[in-house]
């Protein structure tokens, strides 16, 4: 698009999670100035846990000019390690794909969700982030789209980016009514102080302990915060959104696991654990109209087994910004964005459903990425 057109294009982003925050930063870096983020949360609380940002997404932080801020609030990991449940045998230990593909090494950065959101939304003008805005409905008017929020506000935009997560209101209204798919798994996540982690943190690298019967315990060190992101994924047929759990239940799942992992489960503050049933979505055929595009989990929510969901959302953001700069019109850009990004996320959605099997770990990176 012409520089002036992109500068004044009215862009509304629904959702200020990984995808929405990254899209806002990418679009402003590309030259868009009229970019607004509408987030349902009333405040930016440091909720969530750790994730690993992979080398291609790290390169984007350099491109977007926010690398120094990200580096301050993240740890540098060079490899991923997968072990037997008891920790006695390393099943795979591999360098992060792409780490050395750039002008400088791009280590995988382990970061807390709250820190990520703070850095990205903090890079935007304060008056462009609108908290307490829960989208209720969207009308696609062709060249524009109209958003209605629960607080009564109505916004018309030339481009709406729906980064409103796995239960996207926009996806449901315009693209697919298929509900999310239950994975028959729960994810339990908590951030614990390193000095209460029984020595689980020895360096900056994530470790996955693979148990029998599908239980996985994994650790993402957040040493820059003096914390460890401690996670357990376990099979379950209970599809309650926030299943009730106890310390004893967690300990019972961890029979045969490294004693340090069991000790953390025994002692952690159960009220601080985020306990969730795990869902993804089937691939969505079309991500865009002429003025609305899905991004991140709204477009392609995938299981967390390969750690690609948030990373894909960040890469979507750059894919969309690049397409807008290159195309003549918004609708051409959205078609190009889908053509570039969807084949990759279709692949990742499919491979993420495979999960881990302790007896058949051939590679730490079966998605080949
Ligand atoms: C246990 C677990 C571990 C994971 N680990 C990793 C990992 O290591 N690496 C990785 O890349 N990914 C990981 N993921 C996946 C990752 O969390 C998601 O892919 C990522 O959060 C998607 O970002 P998003 O911005 O698209 O959606 P979300 O993070 O869900 O953000 C959506 C935002 O939109 C807002 N919103 C929703 N509805 C509305 C509305 N109607 N109006 C306004 N705002 C709205 C929400 O409040 C939220 O802020 C993991 C997921 C789980 C469950």
Tab-separated table of C-alpha atoms and ligand atoms in Angstrom:
chain	number	residue	atom	x	y	z
A	1	UNK	CA	0.000	0.000	0.000
A	2	UNK	CA	1.114	3.562	-0.475
A	3	UNK	CA	2.866	4.915	2.596
A	4	UNK	CA	0.179	7.547	3.201
A	5	UNK	CA	-2.655	5.009	2.837
A	6	UNK	CA	-1.064	2.683	5.358
A	7	UNK	CA	-0.284	5.556	7.712
A	8	UNK	CA	-3.937	6.580	7.959
A	9	UNK	CA	-5.575	3.154	7.620
A	10	UNK	CA	-7.970	2.692	10.551
A	11	UNK	CA	-6.847	-0.582	12.131
A	12	UNK	CA	-8.682	-2.139	15.089
A	13	UNK	CA	-7.088	-5.113	16.818
A	14	UNK	CA	-9.374	-7.181	19.045
A	15	UNK	CA	-7.387	-8.817	21.865
A	16	UNK	CA	-4.181	-7.703	23.550
A	17	UNK	CA	-2.549	-11.128	24.047
A	18	UNK	CA	0.613	-12.340	22.323
A	19	UNK	CA	-0.916	-12.001	18.865
A	20	UNK	CA	-2.722	-8.686	19.269
A	21	UNK	CA	0.213	-6.998	20.996
A	22	UNK	CA	2.669	-8.283	18.372
A	23	UNK	CA	0.368	-7.219	15.521
A	24	UNK	CA	0.134	-3.680	16.889
A	25	UNK	CA	3.911	-3.360	17.152
A	26	UNK	CA	4.532	-4.926	13.719
A	27	UNK	CA	1.979	-2.670	12.029
A	28	UNK	CA	3.315	0.497	13.610
A	29	UNK	CA	6.822	-0.531	12.592
A	30	UNK	CA	5.515	-0.991	9.031
A	31	UNK	CA	4.190	2.575	9.022
A	32	UNK	CA	0.587	2.282	10.206
A	33	UNK	CA	-0.183	5.045	12.723
A	34	UNK	CA	-3.900	4.627	13.334
A	35	UNK	CA	-3.690	1.298	15.182
A	36	UNK	CA	-5.880	0.616	18.220
A	37	UNK	CA	-5.934	-2.448	20.483
A	38	UNK	CA	-9.196	-3.390	22.246
A	39	UNK	CA	-8.703	-5.803	25.145
A	40	UNK	CA	-11.462	-7.169	27.358
A	41	UNK	CA	-9.344	-7.270	30.534
A	42	UNK	CA	-9.841	-4.233	32.736
A	43	UNK	CA	-6.151	-4.142	33.697
A	44	UNK	CA	-2.878	-5.633	32.514
A	45	UNK	CA	-2.207	-8.160	35.272
A	46	UNK	CA	0.886	-10.394	35.229
A	47	UNK	CA	-1.211	-13.512	34.642
A	48	UNK	CA	0.059	-16.596	32.855
A	49	UNK	CA	3.319	-18.456	32.974
A	50	UNK	CA	6.467	-18.894	30.916
A	51	UNK	CA	6.839	-19.626	27.235
A	52	UNK	CA	9.794	-19.974	24.907
A	53	UNK	CA	10.117	-17.479	22.069
A	54	UNK	CA	11.851	-19.180	19.162
A	55	UNK	CA	14.689	-17.723	17.047
A	56	UNK	CA	12.560	-16.507	14.087
A	57	UNK	CA	10.268	-14.579	16.444
A	58	UNK	CA	13.270	-13.222	18.354
A	59	UNK	CA	14.598	-11.833	15.072
A	60	UNK	CA	11.346	-9.893	14.709
A	61	UNK	CA	11.912	-8.202	18.066
A	62	UNK	CA	15.192	-6.902	16.629
A	63	UNK	CA	13.417	-5.788	13.429
A	64	UNK	CA	10.681	-4.032	15.396
A	65	UNK	CA	13.167	-2.190	17.630
A	66	UNK	CA	12.114	-3.768	20.943
A	67	UNK	CA	14.990	-6.222	21.354
A	68	UNK	CA	16.704	-4.446	24.269
A	69	UNK	CA	13.487	-4.382	26.307
A	70	UNK	CA	12.782	-8.057	25.580
A	71	UNK	CA	16.358	-9.070	26.422
A	72	UNK	CA	16.029	-7.460	29.870
A	73	UNK	CA	12.995	-9.583	30.767
A	74	UNK	CA	13.847	-12.977	29.331
A	75	UNK	CA	16.415	-15.760	29.656
A	76	UNK	CA	18.579	-17.110	26.829
A	77	UNK	CA	18.231	-20.837	26.150
A	78	UNK	CA	20.363	-22.660	23.603
A	79	UNK	CA	18.759	-26.077	23.730
A	80	UNK	CA	15.711	-28.092	24.730
A	81	UNK	CA	16.140	-31.248	26.772
A	82	UNK	CA	13.724	-34.169	26.986
A	83	UNK	CA	14.215	-36.711	29.731
A	84	UNK	CA	12.621	-39.801	31.156
A	85	UNK	CA	10.221	-39.073	34.014
A	86	UNK	CA	12.782	-39.898	36.670
A	87	UNK	CA	15.352	-37.662	34.988
A	88	UNK	CA	17.969	-40.419	34.750
A	89	UNK	CA	18.096	-40.585	30.956
A	90	UNK	CA	18.217	-37.805	28.370
A	91	UNK	CA	15.997	-38.821	25.438
A	92	UNK	CA	16.832	-35.792	23.295
A	93	UNK	CA	18.921	-32.686	23.732
A	94	UNK	CA	18.868	-30.426	20.700
A	95	UNK	CA	19.800	-26.880	19.836
A	96	UNK	CA	16.810	-24.665	19.001
A	97	UNK	CA	16.228	-24.754	15.226
A	98	UNK	CA	17.373	-21.545	13.561
A	99	UNK	CA	19.480	-20.324	16.491
A	100	UNK	CA	22.440	-19.642	14.163
A	101	UNK	CA	20.499	-18.592	11.061
A	102	UNK	CA	20.822	-14.847	11.697
A	103	UNK	CA	23.509	-12.154	11.732
A	104	UNK	CA	23.929	-12.957	15.442
A	105	UNK	CA	22.883	-16.011	17.444
A	106	UNK	CA	19.177	-15.773	18.337
A	107	UNK	CA	18.740	-17.822	21.476
A	108	UNK	CA	15.304	-19.030	22.409
A	109	UNK	CA	14.053	-16.483	24.968
A	110	UNK	CA	12.161	-17.801	27.969
A	111	UNK	CA	9.748	-15.099	29.086
A	112	UNK	CA	6.720	-14.655	31.332
A	113	UNK	CA	3.490	-13.732	29.515
A	114	UNK	CA	3.052	-10.633	31.659
A	115	UNK	CA	6.516	-9.331	30.764
A	116	UNK	CA	5.951	-9.969	27.068
A	117	UNK	CA	2.668	-8.057	27.069
A	118	UNK	CA	4.179	-5.212	29.127
A	119	UNK	CA	7.032	-4.726	26.656
A	120	UNK	CA	4.898	-4.891	23.524
A	121	UNK	CA	1.921	-2.856	24.675
A	122	UNK	CA	4.360	-0.499	26.402
A	123	UNK	CA	5.925	0.236	22.996
A	124	UNK	CA	2.609	1.684	21.783
A	125	UNK	CA	1.195	5.160	22.434
A	126	UNK	CA	-0.822	4.897	25.662
A	127	UNK	CA	-3.991	6.184	23.994
A	128	UNK	CA	-3.968	3.318	21.492
A	129	UNK	CA	-4.536	0.554	24.066
A	130	UNK	CA	-8.157	0.326	25.214
A	131	UNK	CA	-8.701	-1.937	28.228
A	132	UNK	CA	-12.147	-2.983	29.443
A	133	UNK	CA	-13.367	-3.419	25.862
A	134	UNK	CA	-15.044	-6.798	25.400
A	135	UNK	CA	-16.159	-7.307	21.829
A	136	UNK	CA	-19.748	-8.479	21.615
A	137	UNK	CA	-20.379	-8.432	17.878
A	138	UNK	CA	-18.915	-7.578	14.505
A	139	UNK	CA	-20.590	-6.591	11.247
A	140	UNK	CA	-18.563	-6.941	8.079
A	141	UNK	CA	-19.610	-4.098	5.801
A	142	UNK	CA	-17.276	-5.034	2.938
A	143	UNK	CA	-14.604	-2.354	2.722
A	144	UNK	CA	-14.988	-1.622	6.454
A	145	UNK	CA	-16.193	-3.491	9.531
A	146	UNK	CA	-18.027	-2.344	12.649
A	147	UNK	CA	-17.251	-3.544	16.171
A	148	UNK	CA	-19.649	-3.323	19.111
A	149	UNK	CA	-18.264	-3.621	22.608
A	150	UNK	CA	-20.018	-4.596	25.834
A	151	UNK	CA	-19.304	-1.136	27.267
A	152	UNK	CA	-21.439	0.410	24.512
A	153	UNK	CA	-18.594	1.696	22.355
A	154	UNK	CA	-18.897	1.238	18.588
A	155	UNK	CA	-15.806	1.347	16.371
A	156	UNK	CA	-15.634	1.348	12.582
A	157	UNK	CA	-12.346	0.272	11.003
A	158	UNK	CA	-10.854	-0.270	7.544
A	159	UNK	CA	-9.104	-3.356	8.890
A	160	UNK	CA	-10.091	-5.472	11.888
A	161	UNK	CA	-7.530	-7.951	13.171
A	162	UNK	CA	-9.174	-10.567	15.332
A	163	UNK	CA	-6.587	-11.702	17.859
A	164	UNK	CA	-9.235	-12.692	20.383
A	165	UNK	CA	-7.959	-16.169	21.122
A	166	UNK	CA	-9.257	-19.701	20.832
A	167	UNK	CA	-12.863	-18.713	21.608
A	168	UNK	CA	-12.810	-15.865	19.089
A	169	UNK	CA	-16.079	-13.958	18.774
A	170	UNK	CA	-15.007	-12.835	15.298
A	171	UNK	CA	-14.188	-16.332	14.063
A	172	UNK	CA	-17.553	-17.541	15.254
A	173	UNK	CA	-19.409	-14.629	13.645
A	174	UNK	CA	-17.701	-14.621	10.258
A	175	UNK	CA	-15.611	-17.720	9.590
A	176	UNK	CA	-16.501	-20.904	11.474
A	177	UNK	CA	-19.039	-22.017	14.048
A	178	UNK	CA	-17.132	-25.198	14.852
A	179	UNK	CA	-16.410	-25.296	18.596
A	180	UNK	CA	-12.903	-25.872	19.989
A	181	UNK	CA	-11.854	-29.530	20.221
A	182	UNK	CA	-11.144	-31.004	23.670
A	183	UNK	CA	-7.759	-32.761	23.774
A	184	UNK	CA	-8.658	-34.950	26.772
A	185	UNK	CA	-5.855	-33.281	28.674
A	186	UNK	CA	-5.399	-30.796	31.465
A	187	UNK	CA	-2.594	-28.258	31.805
A	188	UNK	CA	-1.573	-27.163	35.306
A	189	UNK	CA	0.746	-24.150	35.439
A	190	UNK	CA	2.328	-22.156	38.242
A	191	UNK	CA	5.312	-19.870	38.687
A	192	UNK	CA	7.342	-20.729	41.813
A	193	UNK	CA	10.351	-18.964	43.353
A	194	UNK	CA	13.591	-20.657	42.312
A	195	UNK	CA	14.561	-21.082	45.959
A	196	UNK	CA	11.458	-23.278	46.359
A	197	UNK	CA	12.194	-25.368	43.267
A	198	UNK	CA	14.360	-27.992	44.973
A	199	UNK	CA	17.271	-27.387	42.617
A	200	UNK	CA	15.341	-27.954	39.388
A	201	UNK	CA	16.941	-24.868	37.820
A	202	UNK	CA	20.543	-25.568	36.843
A	203	UNK	CA	20.751	-23.369	33.745
A	204	UNK	CA	18.472	-21.391	31.384
A	205	UNK	CA	17.190	-24.359	29.365
A	206	UNK	CA	13.693	-25.894	29.455
A	207	UNK	CA	13.459	-29.531	30.521
A	208	UNK	CA	10.581	-31.869	29.680
A	209	UNK	CA	10.162	-35.009	31.785
A	210	UNK	CA	8.067	-37.563	29.925
A	211	UNK	CA	6.113	-40.010	32.053
A	212	UNK	CA	4.135	-43.083	31.183
A	213	UNK	CA	0.421	-42.730	30.490
A	214	UNK	CA	0.846	-39.316	28.893
A	215	UNK	CA	1.847	-37.267	31.945
A	216	UNK	CA	4.507	-34.650	31.179
A	217	UNK	CA	6.169	-32.306	33.660
A	218	UNK	CA	8.207	-29.454	32.267
A	219	UNK	CA	10.182	-26.546	33.590
A	220	UNK	CA	10.910	-23.189	32.006
A	221	UNK	CA	13.464	-21.216	34.030
A	222	UNK	CA	12.655	-17.530	34.518
A	223	UNK	CA	15.889	-16.712	36.336
A	224	UNK	CA	15.593	-13.014	35.511
A	225	UNK	CA	12.528	-13.006	37.809
A	226	UNK	CA	14.059	-15.461	40.308
A	227	UNK	CA	11.285	-17.870	39.299
A	228	UNK	CA	10.579	-21.157	37.591
A	229	UNK	CA	7.569	-21.789	35.367
A	230	UNK	CA	6.457	-25.247	36.511
A	231	UNK	CA	4.010	-27.120	34.298
A	232	UNK	CA	2.252	-30.453	34.251
A	233	UNK	CA	0.178	-31.779	31.371
A	234	UNK	CA	-1.910	-34.860	32.108
A	235	UNK	CA	-4.615	-36.862	30.345
A	236	UNK	CA	-8.182	-36.388	31.590
A	237	UNK	CA	-11.708	-36.842	30.284
A	238	UNK	CA	-13.038	-34.033	32.494
A	239	UNK	CA	-13.673	-31.111	30.144
A	240	UNK	CA	-14.493	-28.576	32.874
A	241	UNK	CA	-12.858	-25.255	31.864
A	242	UNK	CA	-11.005	-24.861	35.188
A	243	UNK	CA	-10.805	-28.325	36.798
A	244	UNK	CA	-10.447	-28.451	40.573
A	245	UNK	CA	-7.227	-30.078	41.725
A	246	UNK	CA	-5.285	-30.673	44.938
A	247	UNK	CA	-1.634	-31.162	45.859
A	248	UNK	CA	-2.334	-34.831	46.521
A	249	UNK	CA	-3.824	-35.202	43.057
A	250	UNK	CA	-0.752	-33.640	41.429
A	251	UNK	CA	1.545	-35.861	43.464
A	252	UNK	CA	-0.470	-38.924	42.430
A	253	UNK	CA	0.073	-38.021	38.763
A	254	UNK	CA	3.816	-37.859	39.320
A	255	UNK	CA	4.446	-41.412	40.442
A	256	UNK	CA	7.956	-42.316	39.235
A	257	UNK	CA	8.976	-38.713	38.434
A	258	UNK	CA	12.170	-36.997	39.566
A	259	UNK	CA	11.797	-36.485	43.321
A	260	UNK	CA	12.427	-32.722	42.934
A	261	UNK	CA	9.383	-32.417	40.656
A	262	UNK	CA	7.270	-34.351	43.135
A	263	UNK	CA	8.500	-32.177	46.011
A	264	UNK	CA	7.437	-28.976	44.220
A	265	UNK	CA	3.985	-30.456	43.550
A	266	UNK	CA	3.638	-31.411	47.198
A	267	UNK	CA	4.503	-27.935	48.474
A	268	UNK	CA	3.121	-25.501	45.895
A	269	UNK	CA	0.235	-23.162	46.717
A	270	UNK	CA	-2.616	-24.934	44.940
A	271	UNK	CA	-4.694	-21.723	44.824
A	272	UNK	CA	-2.049	-20.163	42.587
A	273	UNK	CA	-2.120	-22.974	40.009
A	274	UNK	CA	-3.830	-22.194	36.703
A	275	UNK	CA	-5.712	-25.402	35.968
A	276	UNK	CA	-7.232	-25.663	32.496
A	277	UNK	CA	-8.736	-28.215	30.168
A	278	UNK	CA	-6.777	-28.161	26.929
A	279	UNK	CA	-8.418	-27.419	23.587
A	280	UNK	CA	-7.370	-26.632	20.039
A	281	UNK	CA	-9.393	-25.987	16.882
A	282	UNK	CA	-9.615	-27.740	13.547
A	283	UNK	CA	-7.954	-25.815	10.724
A	284	UNK	CA	-10.207	-22.953	9.554
A	285	UNK	CA	-10.639	-22.792	5.755
A	286	UNK	CA	-10.631	-19.006	5.395
A	287	UNK	CA	-9.044	-16.458	7.701
A	288	UNK	CA	-10.160	-13.229	6.071
A	289	UNK	CA	-12.768	-11.157	4.285
A	290	UNK	CA	-11.930	-7.863	2.529
A	291	UNK	CA	-11.569	-5.999	5.821
A	292	UNK	CA	-11.278	-8.580	8.629
A	293	UNK	CA	-8.509	-11.093	9.363
A	294	UNK	CA	-7.991	-13.718	12.037
A	295	UNK	CA	-4.595	-13.917	13.749
A	296	UNK	CA	-2.990	-16.149	16.386
A	297	UNK	CA	-5.159	-18.636	18.286
A	298	UNK	CA	-8.292	-17.121	16.739
A	299	UNK	CA	-7.037	-18.400	13.388
A	300	UNK	CA	-5.194	-21.574	14.345
A	301	UNK	CA	-5.256	-22.494	18.062
A	302	UNK	CA	-3.012	-25.524	18.437
A	303	UNK	CA	-2.055	-27.791	21.301
A	304	UNK	CA	0.956	-26.660	23.317
A	305	UNK	CA	2.992	-29.826	22.738
A	306	UNK	CA	5.428	-28.182	20.335
A	307	UNK	CA	5.394	-24.703	21.875
A	308	UNK	CA	4.331	-23.021	18.653
A	309	UNK	CA	1.039	-21.228	19.445
A	310	UNK	CA	2.335	-17.866	20.656
A	311	UNK	CA	5.300	-18.066	18.297
A	312	UNK	CA	2.945	-18.513	15.371
A	313	UNK	CA	0.908	-15.515	16.516
A	314	UNK	CA	4.080	-13.378	16.503
A	315	UNK	CA	5.056	-14.602	13.024
A	316	UNK	CA	1.475	-13.925	11.840
A	317	UNK	CA	1.912	-10.321	12.957
A	318	UNK	CA	4.925	-9.790	10.727
A	319	UNK	CA	3.292	-11.752	7.892
A	320	UNK	CA	0.321	-9.412	7.989
A	321	UNK	CA	2.415	-6.235	8.210
A	322	UNK	CA	4.642	-7.338	5.314
A	323	UNK	CA	1.612	-8.185	3.184
A	324	UNK	CA	0.047	-4.770	3.809
A	325	UNK	CA	3.214	-2.970	2.757
A	326	UNK	CA	3.555	-5.047	-0.425
A	327	UNK	CA	-0.064	-5.197	-1.664
A	328	UNK	CA	-2.107	-2.508	-3.431
A	329	UNK	CA	-5.224	-2.985	-1.294
A	330	UNK	CA	-6.210	-4.355	2.106
A	331	UNK	CA	-8.108	-7.250	0.568
A	332	UNK	CA	-5.113	-8.261	-1.573
A	333	UNK	CA	-2.883	-8.045	1.486
A	334	UNK	CA	-5.183	-10.286	3.542
A	335	UNK	CA	-5.224	-12.925	0.798
A	336	UNK	CA	-1.413	-12.805	0.614
A	337	UNK	CA	-1.150	-13.028	4.414
A	338	UNK	CA	-3.273	-16.166	4.497
A	339	UNK	CA	-1.359	-17.704	1.574
A	340	UNK	CA	1.953	-17.240	3.377
A	341	UNK	CA	0.979	-18.139	6.936
A	342	UNK	CA	-1.758	-20.766	6.743
A	343	UNK	CA	0.237	-23.665	5.227
A	344	UNK	CA	2.728	-23.414	8.095
A	345	UNK	CA	0.117	-23.194	10.838
A	346	UNK	CA	-1.966	-26.003	9.274
A	347	UNK	CA	1.165	-28.172	9.572
A	348	UNK	CA	1.854	-27.091	13.142
A	349	UNK	CA	-1.772	-27.628	14.208
A	350	UNK	CA	-1.614	-31.176	12.842
A	351	UNK	CA	1.758	-32.073	14.327
A	352	UNK	CA	0.921	-30.534	17.697
A	353	UNK	CA	-1.872	-33.093	18.086
A	354	UNK	CA	0.682	-35.897	18.173
A	355	UNK	CA	1.901	-35.221	21.727
A	356	UNK	CA	4.899	-36.928	23.288
A	357	UNK	CA	5.532	-40.599	23.809
A	358	UNK	CA	8.444	-41.395	26.126
A	359	UNK	CA	9.226	-44.591	24.265
A	360	UNK	CA	9.474	-42.927	20.858
A	361	UNK	CA	11.235	-39.608	21.201
A	362	UNK	CA	13.198	-39.328	17.977
A	363	UNK	CA	13.599	-35.571	17.971
A	364	UNK	CA	12.897	-32.683	20.301
A	365	UNK	CA	11.518	-30.875	17.258
A	366	UNK	CA	9.288	-33.237	15.267
A	367	UNK	CA	7.629	-30.270	13.530
A	368	UNK	CA	11.028	-29.760	11.880
A	369	UNK	CA	10.912	-26.157	13.013
B	1	LIG	C1	-0.104	-24.976	28.892
B	1	LIG	C2	0.227	-24.145	27.694
B	1	LIG	C3	1.571	-23.911	27.366
B	1	LIG	C4	1.900	-23.167	26.240
B	1	LIG	N1	3.221	-22.971	25.933
B	1	LIG	C5	3.544	-22.310	24.796
B	1	LIG	C6	4.925	-22.119	24.436
B	1	LIG	O1	5.868	-22.516	25.141
B	1	LIG	N2	5.187	-21.485	23.270
B	1	LIG	C7	4.197	-21.003	22.465
B	1	LIG	O2	4.500	-20.426	21.408
B	1	LIG	N3	2.899	-21.145	22.794
B	1	LIG	C8	2.549	-21.793	23.932
B	1	LIG	N4	1.233	-21.951	24.272
B	1	LIG	C9	0.195	-21.399	23.377
B	1	LIG	C10	-0.035	-19.923	23.623
B	1	LIG	O3	-0.369	-19.665	24.968
B	1	LIG	C11	-1.154	-19.427	22.698
B	1	LIG	O4	-0.946	-19.872	21.397
B	1	LIG	C12	-1.151	-17.902	22.729
B	1	LIG	O5	-1.583	-17.464	23.983
B	1	LIG	C13	-2.026	-17.340	21.606
B	1	LIG	O6	-1.960	-15.942	21.654
B	1	LIG	P1	-3.192	-15.083	21.136
B	1	LIG	O7	-2.812	-13.665	21.360
B	1	LIG	O8	-3.575	-15.518	19.786
B	1	LIG	O9	-4.391	-15.495	22.089
B	1	LIG	P2	-4.524	-15.256	23.655
B	1	LIG	O10	-3.224	-15.335	24.329
B	1	LIG	O11	-5.632	-16.162	24.099
B	1	LIG	O12	-4.999	-13.754	23.758
B	1	LIG	C14	-6.297	-13.362	23.373
B	1	LIG	C15	-6.570	-12.025	24.006
B	1	LIG	O13	-7.823	-11.561	23.524
B	1	LIG	C16	-8.609	-11.141	24.615
B	1	LIG	N5	-10.001	-11.352	24.238
B	1	LIG	C17	-10.661	-12.537	24.082
B	1	LIG	N6	-11.937	-12.341	23.715
B	1	LIG	C18	-12.098	-10.998	23.627
B	1	LIG	C19	-13.211	-10.162	23.293
B	1	LIG	N7	-14.406	-10.684	22.992
B	1	LIG	N8	-13.032	-8.824	23.296
B	1	LIG	C20	-11.817	-8.281	23.619
B	1	LIG	N9	-10.740	-9.019	23.955
B	1	LIG	C21	-10.877	-10.352	23.953
B	1	LIG	C22	-8.172	-11.998	25.786
B	1	LIG	O14	-8.456	-11.397	27.037
B	1	LIG	C23	-6.672	-12.108	25.526
B	1	LIG	O15	-5.943	-11.050	26.098
B	1	LIG	C24	0.878	-22.654	25.417
B	1	LIG	C25	-0.466	-22.874	25.731
B	1	LIG	C26	-0.782	-23.611	26.872
B	1	LIG	C27	-2.234	-23.846	27.196
